[in-house]
PDB file of C-alpha atoms in Angstrom:
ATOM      1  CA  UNK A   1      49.058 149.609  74.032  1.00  0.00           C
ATOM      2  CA  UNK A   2      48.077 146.000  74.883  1.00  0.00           C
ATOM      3  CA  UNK A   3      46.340 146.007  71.557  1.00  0.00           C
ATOM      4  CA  UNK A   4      49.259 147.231  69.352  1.00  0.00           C
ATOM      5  CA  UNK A   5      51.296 144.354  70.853  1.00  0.00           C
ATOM      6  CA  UNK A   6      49.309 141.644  70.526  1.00  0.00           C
ATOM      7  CA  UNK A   7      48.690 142.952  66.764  1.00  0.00           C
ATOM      8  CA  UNK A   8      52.481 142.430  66.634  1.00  0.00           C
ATOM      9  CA  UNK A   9      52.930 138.980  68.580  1.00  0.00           C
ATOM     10  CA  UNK A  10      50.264 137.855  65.982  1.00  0.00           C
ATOM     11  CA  UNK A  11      52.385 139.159  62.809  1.00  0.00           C
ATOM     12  CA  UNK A  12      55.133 137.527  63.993  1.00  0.00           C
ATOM     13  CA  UNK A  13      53.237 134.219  64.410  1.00  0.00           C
ATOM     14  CA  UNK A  14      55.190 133.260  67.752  1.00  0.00           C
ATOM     15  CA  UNK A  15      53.709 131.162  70.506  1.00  0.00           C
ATOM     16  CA  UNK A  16      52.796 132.938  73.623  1.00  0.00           C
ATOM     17  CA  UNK A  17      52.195 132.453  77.366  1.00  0.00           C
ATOM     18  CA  UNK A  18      48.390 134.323  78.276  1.00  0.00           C
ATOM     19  CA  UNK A  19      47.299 134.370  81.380  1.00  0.00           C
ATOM     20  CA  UNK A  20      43.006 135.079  81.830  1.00  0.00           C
ATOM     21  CA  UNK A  21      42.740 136.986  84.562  1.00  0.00           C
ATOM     22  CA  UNK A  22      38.970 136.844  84.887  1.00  0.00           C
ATOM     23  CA  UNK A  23      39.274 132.661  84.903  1.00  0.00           C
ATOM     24  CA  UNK A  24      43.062 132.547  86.922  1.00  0.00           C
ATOM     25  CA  UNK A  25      44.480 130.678  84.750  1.00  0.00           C
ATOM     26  CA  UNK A  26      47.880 130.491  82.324  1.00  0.00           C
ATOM     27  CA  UNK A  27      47.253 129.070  78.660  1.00  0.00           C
ATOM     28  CA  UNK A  28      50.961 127.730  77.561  1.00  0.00           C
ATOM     29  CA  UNK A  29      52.282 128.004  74.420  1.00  0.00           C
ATOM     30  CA  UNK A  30      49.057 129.462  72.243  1.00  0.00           C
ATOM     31  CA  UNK A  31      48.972 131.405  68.947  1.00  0.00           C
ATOM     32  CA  UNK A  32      47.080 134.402  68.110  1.00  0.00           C
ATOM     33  CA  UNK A  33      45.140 133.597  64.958  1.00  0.00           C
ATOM     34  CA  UNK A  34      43.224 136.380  64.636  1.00  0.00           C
ATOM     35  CA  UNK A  35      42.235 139.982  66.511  1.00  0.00           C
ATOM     36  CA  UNK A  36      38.716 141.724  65.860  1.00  0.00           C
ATOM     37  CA  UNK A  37      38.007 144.845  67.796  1.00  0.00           C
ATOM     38  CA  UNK A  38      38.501 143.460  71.181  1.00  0.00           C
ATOM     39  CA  UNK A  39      38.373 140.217  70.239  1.00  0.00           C
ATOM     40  CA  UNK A  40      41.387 137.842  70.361  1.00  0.00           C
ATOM     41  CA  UNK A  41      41.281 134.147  68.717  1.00  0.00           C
ATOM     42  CA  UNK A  42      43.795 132.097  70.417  1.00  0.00           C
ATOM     43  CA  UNK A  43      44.838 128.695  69.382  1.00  0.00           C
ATOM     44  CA  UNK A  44      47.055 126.168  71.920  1.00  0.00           C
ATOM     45  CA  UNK A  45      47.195 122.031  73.156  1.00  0.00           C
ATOM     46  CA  UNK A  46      46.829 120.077  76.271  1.00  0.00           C
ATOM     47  CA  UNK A  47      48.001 116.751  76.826  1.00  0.00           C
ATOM     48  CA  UNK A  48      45.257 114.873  79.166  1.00  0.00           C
ATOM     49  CA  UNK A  49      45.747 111.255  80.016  1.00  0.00           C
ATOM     50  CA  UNK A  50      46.567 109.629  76.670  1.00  0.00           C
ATOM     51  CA  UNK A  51      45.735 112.017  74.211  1.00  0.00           C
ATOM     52  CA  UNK A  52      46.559 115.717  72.911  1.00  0.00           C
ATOM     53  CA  UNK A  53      43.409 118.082  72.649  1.00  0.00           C
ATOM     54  CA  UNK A  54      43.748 121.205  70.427  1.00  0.00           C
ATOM     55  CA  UNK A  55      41.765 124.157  71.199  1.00  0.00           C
ATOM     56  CA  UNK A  56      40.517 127.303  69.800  1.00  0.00           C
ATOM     57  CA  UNK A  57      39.358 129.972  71.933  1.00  0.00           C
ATOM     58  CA  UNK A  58      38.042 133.607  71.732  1.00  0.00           C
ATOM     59  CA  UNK A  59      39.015 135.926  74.625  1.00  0.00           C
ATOM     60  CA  UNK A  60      38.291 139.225  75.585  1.00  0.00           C
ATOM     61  CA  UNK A  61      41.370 141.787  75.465  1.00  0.00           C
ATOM     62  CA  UNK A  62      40.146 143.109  78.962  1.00  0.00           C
ATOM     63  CA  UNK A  63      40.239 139.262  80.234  1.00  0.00           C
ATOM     64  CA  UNK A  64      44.551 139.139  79.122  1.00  0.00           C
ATOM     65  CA  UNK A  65      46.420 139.932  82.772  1.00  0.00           C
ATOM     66  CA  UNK A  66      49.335 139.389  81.263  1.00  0.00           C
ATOM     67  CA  UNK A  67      51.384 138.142  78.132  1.00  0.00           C
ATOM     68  CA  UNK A  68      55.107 136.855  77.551  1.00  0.00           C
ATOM     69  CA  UNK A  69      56.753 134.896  75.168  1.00  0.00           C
ATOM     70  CA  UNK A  70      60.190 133.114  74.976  1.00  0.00           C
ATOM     71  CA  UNK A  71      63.061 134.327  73.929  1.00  0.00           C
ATOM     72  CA  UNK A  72      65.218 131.989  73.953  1.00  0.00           C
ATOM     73  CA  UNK A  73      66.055 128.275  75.299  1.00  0.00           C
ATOM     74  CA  UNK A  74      69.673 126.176  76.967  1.00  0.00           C
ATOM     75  CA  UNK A  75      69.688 122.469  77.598  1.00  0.00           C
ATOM     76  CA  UNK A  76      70.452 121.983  80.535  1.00  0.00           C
ATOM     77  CA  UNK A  77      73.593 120.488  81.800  1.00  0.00           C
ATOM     78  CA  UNK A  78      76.844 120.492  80.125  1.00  0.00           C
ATOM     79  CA  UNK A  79      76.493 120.609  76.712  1.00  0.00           C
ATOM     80  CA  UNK A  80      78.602 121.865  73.889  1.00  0.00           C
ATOM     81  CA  UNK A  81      77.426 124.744  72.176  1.00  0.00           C
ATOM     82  CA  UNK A  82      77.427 125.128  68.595  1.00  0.00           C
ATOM     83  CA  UNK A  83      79.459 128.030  67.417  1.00  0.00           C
ATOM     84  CA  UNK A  84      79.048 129.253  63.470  1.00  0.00           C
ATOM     85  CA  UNK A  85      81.766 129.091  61.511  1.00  0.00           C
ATOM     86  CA  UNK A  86      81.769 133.132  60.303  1.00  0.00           C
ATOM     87  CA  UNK A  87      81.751 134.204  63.918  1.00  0.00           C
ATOM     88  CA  UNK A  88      83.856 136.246  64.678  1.00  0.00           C
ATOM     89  CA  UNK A  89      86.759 135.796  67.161  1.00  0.00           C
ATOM     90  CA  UNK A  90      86.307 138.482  69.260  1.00  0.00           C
ATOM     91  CA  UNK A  91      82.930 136.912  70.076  1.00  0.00           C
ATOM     92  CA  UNK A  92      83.483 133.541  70.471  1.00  0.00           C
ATOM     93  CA  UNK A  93      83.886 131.669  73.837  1.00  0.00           C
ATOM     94  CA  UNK A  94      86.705 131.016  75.071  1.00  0.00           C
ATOM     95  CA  UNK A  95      88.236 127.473  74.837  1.00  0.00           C
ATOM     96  CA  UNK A  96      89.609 126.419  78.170  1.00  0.00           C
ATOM     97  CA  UNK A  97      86.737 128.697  80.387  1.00  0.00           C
ATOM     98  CA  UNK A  98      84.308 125.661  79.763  1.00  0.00           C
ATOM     99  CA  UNK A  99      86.845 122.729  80.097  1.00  0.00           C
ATOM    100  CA  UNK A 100      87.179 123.606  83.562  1.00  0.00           C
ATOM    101  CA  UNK A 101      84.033 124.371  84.368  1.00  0.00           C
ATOM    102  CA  UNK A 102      83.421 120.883  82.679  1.00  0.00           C
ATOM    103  CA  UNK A 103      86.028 119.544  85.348  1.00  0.00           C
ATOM    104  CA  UNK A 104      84.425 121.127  88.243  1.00  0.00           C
TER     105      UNK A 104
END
């Protein structure tokens, strides 16, 4: 099952959060680049100091704990949200809900 979904993270091409079990450790935003048998190439950065390092790894599918990705991201704070013009009314927000929580 863990194979068939990281075969599917990888089609999709989205970054990932792994965490290695066998080293502790959670590598932040990393691609999958490619899977071989049991074999998974992962690609992700690290800032250290004053510079960026980009590194490839290859991990063992047994090694993954765990796997999650992002679905979705808010500022935070008050901010106004961008609504599309062909949405429809029924789903928009409504107007004075988020003045007064502005007020507040």
């Amino acid at each position: 099952m863990l194979h068939r979904k990281l075969y599917q993270l990888y089609t999709d091409g989205q970054e990932v959060w792994i965490y290695l079990r066998d080293q502790q450790r959670l590598i932040d935003r990393a691609r999958i680049v490619d899977i071989e048998g049991n074999v998974v190439t992962i690609r992700y950065e690290t800032e250290e100091d004053d510079e960026v390092c980009a590194w490839e790894e290859i991990v063992n599918i047994e090694s993954i704990g765990s796997i999650s990705r992002r679905l979705a991201a808010v500022p935070r704070g008050y901010a106004e949200l961008a609504i599309a013009d062909e949405c429809p009314e029924a789903e928009q927000l409504p107007k004075h809900s988020s003045e007064t929580e502005h007020e507040r």
